[in-house]
Every structure is written in structure tokens, then in C-alpha cells.
Amino acid sequence: MKLFLSAFICALLLVFSAWAAESGRMMSVQVKTSPLRETPSFVGKAVSTLSYGDRVEVSATQGVWARVRTSSGTTGWMHNSALTTQRIVLKSGQETAQTRASRDELALAGKGFNSDVEAEFKKSHRNIDFTWIDKMEKIKIPPNEMEAFLKEGGVAPGEGGAR
Amino acid sequence: MSLRIISNFKSQILNSWILGIFFFAAVTCRAQLLDALSDIGAEIGKQTGAISDKEAASIKKAGKALGKTFESITPEQEYYIGRTVGAVIVNKYRPYDNEAENHYLNALGQTLAQFSDKPETFGGYHFLMMDSNEINAFSAPGGLIFISRGMVNCCKNEDALAAVLAHEIGHVEHQHGLQAIKNSRLTTAFTVLATEGAKNFGGSDMAQLTEAFEGSINDITSTMMNSGYSRGCEREADKSAVEIMRNAGYDPNGLVAMLLEMKKQLKPGGLDFAKTHPSPDSRIEDISQWTGNYEPVKMPIKRQARFLKETGRNQ
């Protein structure tokens, strides 16, 4: 019985430490731009837009959503697929001696396969045209249009509502 | 006697706890373990005089690079890989230059993506129709998705079209494209990165990186267009499609309806889905585990009218 009790306490401690690690944790935006939403839902109104590399402090989580505070003090919700625990160094000059010590926790923006590599690829493959890729990337459906699209088609998101 | 059984039982529980913790630690720390092993190996070699400092450093570096897989590709790099994979696809299949139809495809596809496990990628999800009668659809890493007019013709309603797009979103979500990249390319890329760190790349490093990039693009496009993903990957994408459709409010039977129509239209020996995907029948069998017996989709009149109008069928 004692063993079960200690196992239960261990499990509780694990859950608590996971929760404690979640809140107050610093994370970075890992996508080009991502909206900071008023509510934890993709139809939630955007209060502002965050950019690649922006740091946020996670104060709470709710399923796949994280409540965050930006460096300017604005709070809102972000989907966890837009965030990483790594610190993103945007320019090589920003990498200090301190951050260099823990490179595994860093992602160097613009390194590896980047726009320079794409340019090199284009030079040796002039027949491959990127015009349509640039064109399709510009097609962006805003959240209010998505909501109207679902409504117009009589499509009702499943239990738990929009994620 | 019974006390001994209880005590044995207790120690078994304890053992399984300890084993469980070790297993968890081993799984989560695989990459770190590889790093640590290469560090230790290099250090021993250096101290016994078997290798020089420079060689030791290079072993450590290579060990770190080898420990990394496609999962170490950052979303930004995935985006650049996806752009070029997309450009290769567009180069082979002519885009269908119809603003209204492409807008509808994006309204449906981008909305569905919001209900996936990965609604946000570096550059977002974008959809384009290809002017081809082949029955085909491709997804480039990061969320650029291409669908042929032949494939749209296999869809008799919006739920069926939603199923095709949701299946492709599933491939993006699980990074099936990136998984097709050979490890040797990634080892080259990560080794160059480990050497260079934050510095700018010199000519030879850039040449090496570009070669690894070209190789990666080739691995992905040849898998997508010629050999096809594994049966396991296709099953994973179908499972995601069912989940995405359910979350969004579409009927997952739309996926089965589309496959039944595809079965009628696919030509044996064709270079499209006939070549790169498991047969519609075997996919339907898998899907029925998650959706139950097939029931035809009941379509609200307004949704069907929109689908026919936006796919240019009511003219």
C-alpha cells in the first residue's frame, strides 16, 4: 500500500513539475509571422502579430494553446506549433559568448538551407521557375473569411469547437 | 506464502517503474547520448595519443552531425526545401491559372489546416491547382500543396475534396517529405553547419551545402513522383485526414467516396496515383477501422451548390 502511495505522490510530483516547467518558460516564435489571439481558438481575434525569433513568456497552457506575454507586455494566446523552446538568433552578430556555450538550445536563423542556397540552386537550374511558388505563397485566407466559409457551407466544427 | 506473493508483486511493480524510467530516459536522450559517446570516444583517443587534437575535434563534430536526423531540420530550412520541391512540381505540371478556383481551394485547404495538429508552419499552407488530367496530388514540406484537375474530378462534393486536401496536410504534418531525404545529405549539411556556426559560409562550404540541398530535393521529388511513400506513411496521412475532417466538421466518409470514384477512374499502369499509392480498396479497408461502415455523405444544398460553382461544373 505504501508503495502505491509513494508511486501516486511521484506521479503527482511529475505532473506538478511538468506544469511548473510549462509556466514561466521562455519560448521563441519559429514561423515567419503568427497572430497573438484574444482567445485560445483559431477564430480568436488577433491582438497583434509576432515575428520569427520573437521571445515570449508562457504563463499557462490549455491543450495545444499557450497563453503568452510578449517583451512589450502584451498578452494573448498562440498555438504551440508556432513556438519552440530554442532561442533563435536572427543575425550572426547577436550570438554572444554566453549563448555560444549552449548552441544546441539555439537555432541560427538563416543558416543551412536558406535563401542563398536557393539562389545557388536557381543559378544551376534556370529552367525551374519559382514565379508560381511566390504567387501561391501570397494567397492567405484571413480568420474571418475562414469562419464565414465554414458557416456558409453549413460546416460545424466538431466537439470542443475550433482548435 | 501469500505474503511472499504480495512482496514479489511489489518488487515487480518497482522493477517495472525503474525499467520504465530508464526506457523513457533512453528514448528521450538518444541524440544527447550519441553526442556524449562521440565526445568520450574522441577524448579517450586524444589522451592515449592515438589521435591529435584536431582529429578529436573532427570526430566530436561528425558524431554530433550523425546524431541528427530530419527532425533537426528547422522550420525555416523545411520552408526552403519545400519551396524548391514545389518549383520542381510546378515545372513538371502546368499550374491552372484560375484565380477563383485557386482561391476556393485555399479557403477550403487553409481552413482545414487549422484543424490539424500542425496548423502553423514557417510559411503557412498554400494550395495550387495543376492543369492536368492525371489523378495526382503532392505536398511539399512546409505546406505547399498541389492538386491536379483530374483529382478534383474524382471529387463529387466538397467533403470529398476536403478529404484529398486533408490527406496532403497529413503528409506535411508528419513530415513524410523530409523523411525521404537520405541521411548522408543531412550529415553533410549538419557537419558544415557545425564547423561554421554563426560565421558566413565560404565558397566550398556553400558548394557542399548546395549539393546536399539538391540531393535532398531529388530524394523528395523522386519519392513523391516515382516510388511513392511507404504504405505506413499513406495510412498515417489517411488517419490524419479522418481526424482533420472530423475536427473541422466534414464527413470522413468523403474520403471513402473519393476513393470509390478514384477506383473507377484510375487506369491500371498509369503514372499517377495508380503508381505511387496503395490501391483504393486497401486504403478503404484501413480507413473503415476509424470511420466504420461506409455511408454516403449527406450534402447540405448550399454546400453542394458552392462546390459545383467554385469548381466550374455548373456552367
Coordinates of C-alpha atoms in Angstrom, one line a residue:
Chain A
M1 CA 0.0 0.0 0.0
K2 CA 2.9 2.3 0.9
L3 CA 4.4 1.7 -2.4
F4 CA 1.2 2.6 -4.2
L5 CA 1.1 5.8 -2.2
S6 CA 4.6 6.7 -3.0
A7 CA 4.0 5.9 -6.6
F8 CA 1.0 8.2 -6.5
I9 CA 3.0 11.0 -4.9
C10 CA 5.7 10.5 -7.5
A11 CA 3.1 10.8 -10.3
L12 CA 1.7 14.0 -8.7
L13 CA 5.2 15.5 -8.5
L14 CA 5.8 14.7 -12.1
V15 CA 2.6 16.4 -13.2
F16 CA 3.4 19.4 -11.0
S17 CA 6.9 19.7 -12.3
A18 CA 5.7 19.4 -15.9
W19 CA 3.1 22.2 -15.1
A20 CA 5.8 24.3 -13.4
A21 CA 8.1 23.9 -16.3
E22 CA 5.3 25.0 -18.7
S23 CA 4.5 28.2 -16.9
G24 CA 7.1 31.0 -16.8
R25 CA 9.1 29.3 -19.6
M26 CA 10.6 31.4 -22.3
M27 CA 9.9 30.4 -25.9
S28 CA 10.5 31.7 -29.4
V29 CA 8.3 32.2 -32.4
Q30 CA 9.5 29.7 -35.1
V31 CA 7.4 30.7 -38.0
K32 CA 7.6 33.8 -40.3
T33 CA 4.6 35.5 -38.6
S34 CA 2.0 34.3 -36.2
P35 CA -1.1 36.0 -34.7
L36 CA -1.4 36.6 -31.0
R37 CA -5.0 35.8 -30.3
E38 CA -7.5 37.1 -27.7
T39 CA -8.9 33.6 -27.1
P40 CA -7.4 30.0 -27.5
S41 CA -9.0 29.4 -30.8
F42 CA -8.1 29.9 -34.4
V43 CA -11.1 32.1 -34.9
G44 CA -10.0 34.2 -31.9
K45 CA -9.4 37.8 -32.8
A46 CA -5.8 38.7 -33.3
V47 CA -4.5 41.4 -30.9
S48 CA -1.1 41.6 -32.7
T49 CA 1.2 39.7 -34.9
L50 CA 4.5 38.3 -33.8
S51 CA 7.5 37.6 -36.0
Y52 CA 10.2 35.0 -36.4
G53 CA 12.5 34.9 -33.4
D54 CA 10.3 37.0 -31.1
R55 CA 10.6 35.8 -27.4
V56 CA 7.5 35.2 -25.3
E57 CA 6.9 34.0 -21.8
V58 CA 4.4 31.2 -21.4
S59 CA 2.2 31.8 -18.4
A60 CA -0.3 28.9 -18.9
T61 CA -1.3 26.2 -21.4
Q62 CA -4.6 24.9 -22.4
G63 CA -4.4 21.9 -24.7
V64 CA -2.5 22.9 -27.8
W65 CA -2.7 26.6 -26.9
A66 CA -0.2 28.7 -24.8
R67 CA -1.0 31.9 -23.0
V68 CA 2.0 34.1 -23.6
R69 CA 3.3 37.6 -22.7
T70 CA 5.5 39.4 -25.2
S71 CA 8.5 41.6 -24.3
S72 CA 6.3 44.7 -24.7
G73 CA 3.9 43.3 -22.1
T74 CA 1.0 42.3 -24.5
T75 CA -0.7 39.0 -23.6
G76 CA -2.6 36.6 -25.7
W77 CA -2.8 33.0 -27.0
M78 CA -0.6 31.2 -29.5
H79 CA -0.8 27.7 -31.0
N80 CA 2.1 25.5 -29.8
S81 CA 3.1 24.7 -33.4
A82 CA 4.3 28.3 -33.8
L83 CA 6.6 28.1 -30.8
T84 CA 10.0 26.5 -29.9
T85 CA 12.0 26.3 -26.7
Q86 CA 15.1 27.2 -28.7
R87 CA 16.4 30.7 -28.8
I88 CA 16.5 31.9 -32.4
V89 CA 19.5 34.1 -33.2
L90 CA 18.5 36.3 -36.2
K91 CA 21.9 37.7 -37.1
S92 CA 25.3 36.2 -36.5
G93 CA 26.4 39.3 -34.6
Q94 CA 23.7 38.6 -32.0
E95 CA 25.4 35.3 -30.9
T96 CA 27.2 36.3 -27.7
A97 CA 29.8 34.3 -25.8
Q98 CA 27.1 33.2 -23.3
T99 CA 24.7 31.9 -26.0
R100 CA 27.5 30.3 -27.9
A101 CA 28.1 28.0 -24.9
S102 CA 24.8 26.2 -25.4
R103 CA 24.4 26.0 -29.2
D104 CA 22.0 23.1 -29.0
E105 CA 19.5 25.4 -27.5
L106 CA 20.0 27.8 -30.3
A107 CA 18.6 27.9 -33.8
L108 CA 20.6 30.2 -36.1
A109 CA 18.1 31.9 -38.4
G110 CA 19.1 32.0 -42.0
K111 CA 21.7 29.2 -41.7
G112 CA 21.8 25.9 -43.5
F113 CA 19.3 25.6 -46.4
N114 CA 18.4 29.3 -46.9
S115 CA 17.7 31.9 -49.5
D116 CA 21.4 31.9 -50.5
V117 CA 21.3 28.1 -51.1
E118 CA 18.0 28.6 -53.1
A119 CA 19.8 31.3 -55.2
E120 CA 22.7 28.9 -55.9
F121 CA 20.2 26.2 -56.9
K122 CA 18.4 28.7 -59.2
K123 CA 21.7 29.5 -60.9
S124 CA 22.3 25.9 -61.9
H125 CA 18.7 25.1 -62.7
R126 CA 17.5 28.1 -64.8
N127 CA 14.6 26.0 -66.3
I128 CA 12.9 25.7 -62.9
D129 CA 10.7 28.7 -62.4
F130 CA 9.7 30.0 -58.9
T131 CA 7.1 32.5 -60.1
W132 CA 4.1 30.4 -59.2
I133 CA 5.6 29.5 -55.8
D134 CA 5.9 33.1 -54.9
K135 CA 2.4 33.7 -56.3
M136 CA 0.8 30.9 -54.3
E137 CA 2.5 32.0 -51.1
K138 CA 0.6 35.3 -51.4
I139 CA -2.8 33.6 -51.1
K140 CA -3.7 34.0 -47.5
I141 CA -7.2 33.4 -46.1
P142 CA -7.8 35.6 -43.1
P143 CA -9.5 34.0 -40.0
N144 CA -12.8 35.9 -40.5
E145 CA -13.1 34.6 -44.1
M146 CA -12.4 31.0 -42.8
E147 CA -15.2 31.4 -40.3
A148 CA -17.6 32.7 -42.9
F149 CA -16.5 29.9 -45.3
L150 CA -17.5 27.2 -42.7
K151 CA -20.7 29.0 -41.8
E152 CA -21.8 29.4 -45.5
G153 CA -21.2 25.7 -46.2
G154 CA -23.1 24.7 -43.0
V155 CA -19.9 23.1 -41.7
A156 CA -20.0 22.8 -37.9
P157 CA -16.6 22.2 -36.2
G158 CA -16.5 19.0 -34.1
E159 CA -16.8 18.8 -30.3
G160 CA -14.5 21.1 -28.4
G161 CA -15.0 23.7 -31.2
A162 CA -12.2 25.3 -33.2
R163 CA -8.8 24.3 -32.1
Chain B
M1 CA 3.1 -17.8 1.2
S2 CA 0.6 -15.2 0.2
L3 CA 2.8 -12.5 1.8
R4 CA 5.7 -13.6 -0.4
I5 CA 3.5 -13.3 -3.5
I6 CA 2.5 -9.8 -2.5
S7 CA 6.1 -8.9 -1.8
N8 CA 7.1 -10.4 -5.2
F9 CA 4.3 -8.5 -6.8
K10 CA 5.5 -5.3 -5.2
S11 CA 9.1 -5.7 -6.3
Q12 CA 7.8 -6.4 -9.8
I13 CA 6.0 -3.2 -9.8
L14 CA 9.1 -1.4 -8.5
N15 CA 11.2 -3.0 -11.2
S16 CA 8.8 -2.1 -14.0
W17 CA 8.8 1.5 -12.7
I18 CA 12.6 1.6 -12.8
L19 CA 12.6 0.0 -16.2
G20 CA 10.0 2.4 -17.4
I21 CA 12.0 5.4 -16.2
F22 CA 15.2 4.1 -17.9
F23 CA 13.3 3.4 -21.1
F24 CA 11.8 6.9 -21.1
A25 CA 15.3 8.4 -20.4
A26 CA 16.8 6.3 -23.2
V27 CA 14.2 7.3 -25.7
T28 CA 14.3 11.0 -25.0
C29 CA 18.0 11.2 -24.7
R30 CA 19.1 9.2 -27.8
A31 CA 20.6 12.2 -29.5
Q32 CA 22.3 13.5 -26.4
L33 CA 23.7 10.0 -25.8
L34 CA 25.2 9.9 -29.3
D35 CA 26.8 13.3 -28.7
A36 CA 28.2 12.2 -25.4
L37 CA 29.5 8.9 -26.8
S38 CA 31.4 10.7 -29.6
D39 CA 32.8 13.2 -27.0
I40 CA 34.0 10.4 -24.8
G41 CA 35.5 8.4 -27.7
A42 CA 37.3 11.4 -29.0
E43 CA 38.7 12.2 -25.6
I44 CA 40.0 8.7 -25.0
G45 CA 41.7 8.7 -28.4
K46 CA 43.3 12.0 -27.6
Q47 CA 44.5 11.1 -24.2
T48 CA 46.0 7.8 -25.3
G49 CA 47.8 9.7 -28.0
A50 CA 46.1 7.7 -30.8
I51 CA 44.7 10.9 -32.4
S52 CA 45.6 14.6 -32.5
D53 CA 43.5 17.4 -31.0
K54 CA 42.4 18.4 -34.5
E55 CA 41.2 14.9 -35.3
A56 CA 39.5 14.6 -31.9
A57 CA 37.6 17.8 -32.7
S58 CA 36.5 16.5 -36.0
I59 CA 35.3 13.2 -34.5
K60 CA 33.2 15.1 -32.0
K61 CA 31.8 17.3 -34.8
A62 CA 30.9 14.4 -37.0
G63 CA 29.4 12.5 -34.1
K64 CA 27.1 15.4 -33.4
A65 CA 26.1 15.7 -37.0
L66 CA 25.4 12.0 -37.2
G67 CA 23.2 12.1 -34.2
K68 CA 20.9 14.4 -36.0
T69 CA 18.1 13.3 -38.3
F70 CA 15.4 15.0 -40.4
E71 CA 13.9 16.1 -37.1
S72 CA 16.8 18.5 -36.6
I73 CA 15.8 20.4 -39.8
T74 CA 14.4 23.8 -38.6
P75 CA 11.0 25.0 -39.8
E76 CA 12.9 27.7 -41.8
Q77 CA 15.0 25.2 -43.6
E78 CA 12.0 23.0 -44.2
Y79 CA 10.4 26.0 -45.8
Y80 CA 13.2 26.5 -48.3
I81 CA 13.3 22.8 -49.1
G82 CA 9.5 22.9 -49.7
R83 CA 9.7 26.0 -52.0
T84 CA 12.2 24.2 -54.3
V85 CA 10.3 20.9 -54.2
G86 CA 7.2 22.9 -55.2
A87 CA 9.1 24.6 -58.0
V88 CA 10.1 21.2 -59.4
I89 CA 6.5 20.1 -59.3
V90 CA 5.2 23.3 -61.0
N91 CA 7.9 22.8 -63.6
K92 CA 6.5 19.3 -64.4
Y93 CA 2.8 20.1 -64.2
R94 CA 1.5 23.3 -65.6
P95 CA -0.4 25.4 -63.0
Y96 CA -4.1 26.0 -63.6
D97 CA -4.3 29.8 -63.9
N98 CA -7.8 30.3 -62.5
E99 CA -7.9 32.8 -59.6
A100 CA -11.4 32.0 -58.4
E101 CA -10.8 28.2 -58.3
N102 CA -7.5 28.6 -56.6
H103 CA -9.0 30.9 -54.1
Y104 CA -11.7 28.4 -53.3
L105 CA -9.1 25.6 -52.9
N106 CA -7.2 27.8 -50.5
A107 CA -10.3 28.8 -48.5
L108 CA -11.0 25.1 -48.0
G109 CA -7.4 23.9 -47.5
Q110 CA -6.2 26.7 -45.2
T111 CA -9.3 26.3 -43.1
L112 CA -8.8 22.5 -42.8
A113 CA -5.1 23.0 -41.9
Q114 CA -6.2 25.0 -38.8
F115 CA -7.8 21.8 -37.5
S116 CA -4.7 19.7 -38.0
D117 CA -2.1 19.0 -35.3
K118 CA 0.3 21.4 -37.1
P119 CA -1.8 24.5 -38.1
E120 CA 1.3 26.8 -38.2
T121 CA 4.3 26.1 -40.4
F122 CA 7.1 28.6 -41.2
G123 CA 5.4 30.0 -44.4
G124 CA 1.9 28.6 -43.9
Y125 CA -0.2 26.3 -46.1
H126 CA -0.9 27.3 -49.7
F127 CA -2.7 25.3 -52.4
L128 CA -2.5 25.4 -56.2
M129 CA -4.4 23.5 -58.9
M130 CA -2.5 21.8 -61.7
D131 CA -3.8 21.8 -65.3
S132 CA -3.5 18.0 -65.8
N133 CA -6.0 15.2 -66.2
E134 CA -3.7 12.8 -64.3
I135 CA -5.1 11.8 -60.9
N136 CA -2.5 13.4 -58.7
A137 CA -1.8 15.5 -55.6
F138 CA 1.5 16.4 -54.0
S139 CA 2.6 18.1 -50.8
A140 CA 5.9 19.8 -50.4
P141 CA 7.5 20.1 -47.0
G142 CA 6.2 23.1 -45.0
G143 CA 2.7 23.2 -46.6
L144 CA 2.8 23.9 -50.3
I145 CA 0.1 21.6 -51.7
F146 CA -0.7 20.8 -55.4
I147 CA -3.7 19.0 -56.8
S148 CA -4.5 18.1 -60.4
R149 CA -7.8 18.9 -62.1
G150 CA -8.0 15.1 -62.7
M151 CA -8.0 14.6 -58.9
V152 CA -10.6 17.4 -58.4
N153 CA -12.8 15.5 -60.9
C154 CA -12.7 12.4 -58.6
C155 CA -14.5 14.5 -56.0
K156 CA -18.2 14.8 -56.3
N157 CA -18.7 17.1 -53.4
E158 CA -16.8 19.4 -51.0
D159 CA -16.3 16.7 -48.4
A160 CA -14.5 14.5 -50.9
L161 CA -12.3 17.4 -52.0
A162 CA -11.7 18.2 -48.3
A163 CA -10.5 14.6 -47.9
V164 CA -7.9 15.0 -50.6
L165 CA -6.6 18.2 -49.1
A166 CA -6.7 16.8 -45.6
H167 CA -4.7 13.8 -46.7
E168 CA -2.0 16.0 -48.1
I169 CA -2.0 18.2 -45.0
G170 CA -1.4 14.9 -43.1
H171 CA 1.8 14.3 -45.1
V172 CA 3.0 17.8 -44.2
E173 CA 2.1 17.3 -40.5
H174 CA 4.1 14.1 -40.3
Q175 CA 7.0 15.5 -42.4
H176 CA 6.9 12.5 -44.8
G177 CA 8.7 14.5 -47.4
L178 CA 11.7 15.3 -45.1
Q179 CA 11.8 11.6 -44.1
A180 CA 12.6 10.7 -47.7
I181 CA 15.9 12.6 -47.5
K182 CA 18.9 10.3 -47.3
N183 CA 20.8 10.6 -44.0
S184 CA 24.1 11.2 -45.9
R185 CA 22.8 14.6 -47.2
L186 CA 21.8 15.7 -43.7
T187 CA 25.2 14.6 -42.3
T188 CA 26.9 16.8 -44.9
A189 CA 24.6 19.7 -44.1
F190 CA 24.9 19.5 -40.3
T191 CA 28.7 19.0 -40.5
V192 CA 29.1 22.2 -42.5
L193 CA 26.8 23.9 -40.0
A194 CA 28.7 22.6 -37.0
T195 CA 32.0 23.8 -38.5
E196 CA 30.8 27.2 -39.5
G197 CA 28.5 28.0 -36.6
A198 CA 27.5 31.6 -36.9
K199 CA 30.1 32.6 -39.4
N200 CA 29.3 33.2 -43.0
F201 CA 29.8 30.4 -45.4
G202 CA 32.8 30.3 -47.6
G203 CA 32.7 29.1 -51.3
S204 CA 33.5 25.4 -50.6
D205 CA 31.0 25.2 -47.8
M206 CA 28.3 26.8 -49.9
A207 CA 29.1 24.4 -52.7
Q208 CA 28.8 21.4 -50.2
L209 CA 25.5 22.8 -48.8
T210 CA 24.0 23.4 -52.2
E211 CA 24.9 19.8 -53.3
A212 CA 23.3 18.4 -50.1
F213 CA 20.2 20.7 -50.9
E214 CA 20.0 19.5 -54.5
G215 CA 20.3 15.9 -53.3
S216 CA 17.6 16.4 -50.7
I217 CA 15.2 17.9 -53.3
N218 CA 15.9 14.9 -55.6
D219 CA 15.2 12.4 -52.8
I220 CA 11.9 14.0 -52.0
T221 CA 10.6 14.6 -55.6
S222 CA 11.6 11.1 -56.8
T223 CA 9.9 9.5 -53.8
M224 CA 6.7 11.6 -54.4
M225 CA 6.5 11.2 -58.2
N226 CA 8.1 7.8 -58.8
S227 CA 8.3 5.3 -55.9
G228 CA 5.6 6.8 -53.6
Y229 CA 5.7 6.9 -49.8
S230 CA 5.5 3.7 -47.8
R231 CA 2.2 2.1 -47.1
G232 CA 2.7 3.1 -43.4
C233 CA 3.1 6.8 -44.4
E234 CA -0.1 6.7 -46.5
R235 CA -2.0 5.1 -43.7
E236 CA -0.8 7.8 -41.3
A237 CA -1.9 10.5 -43.8
D238 CA -5.3 8.9 -44.2
K239 CA -5.7 8.7 -40.4
S240 CA -4.8 12.4 -40.1
A241 CA -7.3 13.2 -42.9
V242 CA -10.1 11.5 -40.9
E243 CA -9.2 13.4 -37.8
I244 CA -8.8 16.8 -39.5
M245 CA -12.2 16.3 -41.3
R246 CA -13.9 15.3 -38.0
N247 CA -12.4 18.3 -36.2
A248 CA -13.5 20.7 -38.9
G249 CA -17.0 19.3 -39.3
Y250 CA -16.7 17.5 -42.6
D251 CA -17.9 13.9 -43.0
P252 CA -14.9 11.5 -43.1
N253 CA -17.0 9.2 -45.4
G254 CA -16.0 11.8 -48.0
L255 CA -12.6 10.2 -48.1
V256 CA -14.1 6.8 -49.0
A257 CA -16.5 8.4 -51.5
M258 CA -13.4 10.0 -53.3
L259 CA -11.5 6.6 -53.2
L260 CA -14.5 4.8 -54.7
E261 CA -14.7 7.3 -57.6
M262 CA -10.9 7.2 -58.0
K263 CA -11.1 3.4 -58.3
K264 CA -13.5 3.8 -61.2
Q265 CA -11.2 6.4 -62.9
L266 CA -7.7 5.1 -62.3
K267 CA -6.1 3.4 -65.3
P268 CA -4.0 0.3 -64.5
G269 CA -0.3 1.0 -65.2
G270 CA -0.9 4.8 -65.0
L271 CA 1.9 7.1 -63.9
D272 CA -0.3 8.8 -61.2
F273 CA -1.9 7.6 -58.0
A274 CA -2.0 4.1 -59.7
K275 CA 1.8 4.0 -59.4
T276 CA 2.5 5.9 -56.1
H277 CA -0.3 4.9 -53.8
P278 CA -1.8 1.7 -52.3
S279 CA -4.9 0.6 -54.2
P280 CA -8.2 2.5 -53.3
D281 CA -9.6 -0.8 -51.9
S282 CA -6.8 -1.4 -49.5
R283 CA -7.0 2.2 -48.3
I284 CA -10.7 1.9 -47.8
E285 CA -10.2 -1.2 -45.7
D286 CA -7.7 0.7 -43.5
I287 CA -10.0 3.8 -43.3
S288 CA -13.0 1.7 -42.2
Q289 CA -11.2 1.0 -38.9
W290 CA -11.6 4.6 -38.0
T291 CA -14.9 5.5 -39.7
G292 CA -16.9 2.3 -39.5
N293 CA -19.0 1.1 -42.5
Y294 CA -19.3 3.5 -45.4
E295 CA -22.3 5.7 -45.6
P296 CA -22.8 8.1 -48.5
V297 CA -22.2 11.7 -47.5
K298 CA -25.4 13.8 -47.0
M299 CA -24.6 17.1 -48.5
P300 CA -26.4 20.4 -47.5
I301 CA -27.8 22.0 -50.6
K302 CA -25.8 25.3 -50.1
R303 CA -22.5 23.4 -49.7
Q304 CA -23.1 21.4 -52.9
A305 CA -24.1 24.5 -54.8
R306 CA -20.9 26.2 -53.7
F307 CA -18.8 23.2 -54.6
L308 CA -20.3 23.0 -58.1
K309 CA -20.0 26.7 -58.8
E310 CA -16.4 27.0 -57.5
T311 CA -15.1 24.0 -59.4
G312 CA -16.7 25.3 -62.6
R313 CA -19.2 22.4 -63.0
N314 CA -22.5 24.2 -63.3
Q315 CA -21.8 26.2 -66.4

